[in-house]
PDB file of C-alpha atoms in Angstrom:
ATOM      1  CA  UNK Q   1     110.441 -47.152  59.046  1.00 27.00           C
ATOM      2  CA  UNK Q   2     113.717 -47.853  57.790  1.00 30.00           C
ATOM      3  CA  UNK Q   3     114.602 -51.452  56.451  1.00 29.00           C
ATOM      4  CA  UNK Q   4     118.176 -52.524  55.668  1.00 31.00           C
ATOM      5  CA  UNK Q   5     119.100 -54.789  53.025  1.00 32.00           C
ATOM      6  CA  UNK Q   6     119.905 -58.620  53.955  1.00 31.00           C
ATOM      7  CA  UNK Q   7     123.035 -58.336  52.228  1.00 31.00           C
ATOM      8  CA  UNK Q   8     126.502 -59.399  53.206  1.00 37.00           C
ATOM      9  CA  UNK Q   9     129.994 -57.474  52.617  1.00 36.00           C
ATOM     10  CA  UNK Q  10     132.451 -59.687  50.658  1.00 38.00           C
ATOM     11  CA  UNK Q  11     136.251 -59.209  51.532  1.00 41.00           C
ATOM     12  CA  UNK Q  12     138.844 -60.737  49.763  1.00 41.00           C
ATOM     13  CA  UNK Q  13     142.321 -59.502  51.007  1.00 37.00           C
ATOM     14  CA  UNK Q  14     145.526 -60.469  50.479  1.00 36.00           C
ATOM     15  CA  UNK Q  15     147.261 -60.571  53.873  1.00 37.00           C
ATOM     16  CA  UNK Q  16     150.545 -59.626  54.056  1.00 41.00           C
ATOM     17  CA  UNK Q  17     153.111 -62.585  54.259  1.00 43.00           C
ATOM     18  CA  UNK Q  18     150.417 -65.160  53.344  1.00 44.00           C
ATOM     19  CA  UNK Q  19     150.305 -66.913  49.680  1.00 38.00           C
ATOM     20  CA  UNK Q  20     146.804 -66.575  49.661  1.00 45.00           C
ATOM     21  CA  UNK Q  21     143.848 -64.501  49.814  1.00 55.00           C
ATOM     22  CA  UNK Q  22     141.036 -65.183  52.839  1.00 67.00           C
ATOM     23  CA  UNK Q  23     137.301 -64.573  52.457  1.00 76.00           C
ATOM     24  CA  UNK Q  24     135.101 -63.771  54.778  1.00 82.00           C
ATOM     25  CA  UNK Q  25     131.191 -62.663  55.069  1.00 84.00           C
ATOM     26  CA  UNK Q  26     129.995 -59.969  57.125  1.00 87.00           C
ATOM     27  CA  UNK Q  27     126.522 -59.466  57.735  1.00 88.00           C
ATOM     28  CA  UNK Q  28     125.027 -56.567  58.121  1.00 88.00           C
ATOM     29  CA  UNK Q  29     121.438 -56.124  57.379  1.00 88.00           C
ATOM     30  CA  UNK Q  30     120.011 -57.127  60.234  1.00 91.00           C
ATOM     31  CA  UNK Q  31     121.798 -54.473  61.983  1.00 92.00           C
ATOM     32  CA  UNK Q  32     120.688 -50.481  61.983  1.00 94.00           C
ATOM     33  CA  UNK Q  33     123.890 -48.848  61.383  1.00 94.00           C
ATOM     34  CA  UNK Q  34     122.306 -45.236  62.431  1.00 94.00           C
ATOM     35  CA  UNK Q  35     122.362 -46.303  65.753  1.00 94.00           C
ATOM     36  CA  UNK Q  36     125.718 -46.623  68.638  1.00 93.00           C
ATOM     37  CA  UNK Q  37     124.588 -50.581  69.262  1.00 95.00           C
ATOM     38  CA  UNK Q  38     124.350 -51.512  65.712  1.00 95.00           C
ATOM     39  CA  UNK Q  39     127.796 -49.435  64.915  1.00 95.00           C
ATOM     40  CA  UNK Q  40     129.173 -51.687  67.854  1.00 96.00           C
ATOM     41  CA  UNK Q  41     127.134 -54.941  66.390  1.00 95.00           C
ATOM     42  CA  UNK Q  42     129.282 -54.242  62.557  1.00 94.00           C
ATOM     43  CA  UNK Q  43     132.502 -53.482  64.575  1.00 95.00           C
ATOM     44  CA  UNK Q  44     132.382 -56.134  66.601  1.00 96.00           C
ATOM     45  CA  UNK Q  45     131.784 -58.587  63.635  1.00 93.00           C
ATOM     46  CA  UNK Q  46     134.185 -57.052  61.479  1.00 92.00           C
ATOM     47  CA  UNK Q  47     136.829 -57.196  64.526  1.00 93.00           C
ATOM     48  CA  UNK Q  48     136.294 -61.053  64.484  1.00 93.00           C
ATOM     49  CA  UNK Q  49     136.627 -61.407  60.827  1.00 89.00           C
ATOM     50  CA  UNK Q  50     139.885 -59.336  60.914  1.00 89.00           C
ATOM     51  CA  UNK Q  51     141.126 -61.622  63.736  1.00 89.00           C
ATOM     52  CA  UNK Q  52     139.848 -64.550  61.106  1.00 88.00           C
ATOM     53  CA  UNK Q  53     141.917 -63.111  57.892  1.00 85.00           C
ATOM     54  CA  UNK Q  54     145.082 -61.631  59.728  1.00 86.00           C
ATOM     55  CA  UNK Q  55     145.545 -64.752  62.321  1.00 84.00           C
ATOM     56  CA  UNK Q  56     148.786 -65.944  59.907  1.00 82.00           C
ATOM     57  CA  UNK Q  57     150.568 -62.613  59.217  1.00 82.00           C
ATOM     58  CA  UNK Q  58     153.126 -62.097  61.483  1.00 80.00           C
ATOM     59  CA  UNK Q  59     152.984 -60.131  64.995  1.00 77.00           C
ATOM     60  CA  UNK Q  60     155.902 -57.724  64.104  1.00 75.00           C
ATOM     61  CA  UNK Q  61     155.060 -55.357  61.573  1.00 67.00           C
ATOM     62  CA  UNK Q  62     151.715 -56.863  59.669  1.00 82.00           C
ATOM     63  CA  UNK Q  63     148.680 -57.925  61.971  1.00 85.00           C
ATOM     64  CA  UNK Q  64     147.774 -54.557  63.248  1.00 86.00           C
ATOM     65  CA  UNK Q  65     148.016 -53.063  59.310  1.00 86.00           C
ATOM     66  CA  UNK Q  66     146.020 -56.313  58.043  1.00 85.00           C
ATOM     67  CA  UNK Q  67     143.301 -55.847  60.504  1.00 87.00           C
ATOM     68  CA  UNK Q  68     142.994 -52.202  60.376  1.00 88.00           C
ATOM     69  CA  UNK Q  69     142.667 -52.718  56.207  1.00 87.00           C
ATOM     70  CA  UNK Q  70     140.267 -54.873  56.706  1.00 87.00           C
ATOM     71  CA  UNK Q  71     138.671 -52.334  59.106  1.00 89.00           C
ATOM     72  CA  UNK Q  72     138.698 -49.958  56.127  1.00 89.00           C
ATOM     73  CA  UNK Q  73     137.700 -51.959  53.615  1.00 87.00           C
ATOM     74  CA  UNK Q  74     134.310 -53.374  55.218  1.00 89.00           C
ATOM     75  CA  UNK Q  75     133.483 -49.419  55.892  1.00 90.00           C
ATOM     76  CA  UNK Q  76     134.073 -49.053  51.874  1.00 89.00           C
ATOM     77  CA  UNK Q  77     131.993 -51.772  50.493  1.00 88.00           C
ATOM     78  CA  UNK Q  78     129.139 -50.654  52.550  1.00 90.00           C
ATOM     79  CA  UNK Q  79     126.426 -49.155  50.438  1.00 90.00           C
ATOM     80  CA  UNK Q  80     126.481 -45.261  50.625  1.00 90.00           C
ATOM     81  CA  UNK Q  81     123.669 -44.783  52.818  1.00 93.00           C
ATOM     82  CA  UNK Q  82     124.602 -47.480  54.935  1.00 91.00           C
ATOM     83  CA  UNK Q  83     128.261 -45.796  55.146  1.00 93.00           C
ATOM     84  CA  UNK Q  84     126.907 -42.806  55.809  1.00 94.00           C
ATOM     85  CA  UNK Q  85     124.447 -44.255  58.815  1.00 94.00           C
ATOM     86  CA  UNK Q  86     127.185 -45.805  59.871  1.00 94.00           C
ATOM     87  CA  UNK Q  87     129.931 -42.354  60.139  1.00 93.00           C
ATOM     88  CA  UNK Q  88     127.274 -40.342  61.681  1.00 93.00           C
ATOM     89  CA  UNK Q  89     126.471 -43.287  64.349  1.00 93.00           C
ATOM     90  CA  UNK Q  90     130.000 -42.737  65.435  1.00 88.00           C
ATOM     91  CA  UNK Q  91     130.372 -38.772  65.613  1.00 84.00           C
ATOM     92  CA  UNK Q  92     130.564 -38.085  69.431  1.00 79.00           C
ATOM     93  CA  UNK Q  93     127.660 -36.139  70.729  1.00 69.00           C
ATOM     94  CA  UNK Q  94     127.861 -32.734  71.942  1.00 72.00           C
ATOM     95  CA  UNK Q  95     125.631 -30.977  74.673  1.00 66.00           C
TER      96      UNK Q  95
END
């Protein structure tokens, strides 16, 4: 049986056009990251704290980069195994 770590993701990013940086927590070892619905559980968490850290850089140019690096950067401080679970739970299927 495999057992995930309770552990939480820190990000600290800059946002562009903002003075300062935003934190936010993203938990993720309650999820199983091998698996499509815990993939979609982490997205859909990191999704809302992207919405949470980008909400004051502007429309035009910024909130679509900030959220994407934020994307990125929750991938990245995943623990290896947990980024690799987490690559091969999103690999399409082939028959």
């Amino acid at each position: 049986m495999k057992t995930l770590a309770s552990l939480a993701a820190v990000l600290t990013l800059a946002a562009a056009g903002s003075a300062s940086a935003g934190e936010v927590r993203i938990p993720w070892g309650d999820l199983d990251l091998s698996t499509a619905a815990g993939a979609d559980a982490f997205d859909r968490r990191v999704r809302a704290a992207a919405r949470k850290l980008c909400r004051n850089v502007p429309m035009i140019g910024g909130r679509v980069a900030c959220q994407a690096a934020v994307r990125d950067e929750a991938v990245t401080l995943l623990p290896g195994a947990a980024q690799v679970d987490y690559a091969l739970s999103r690999v399409p299927l082939v028959a």
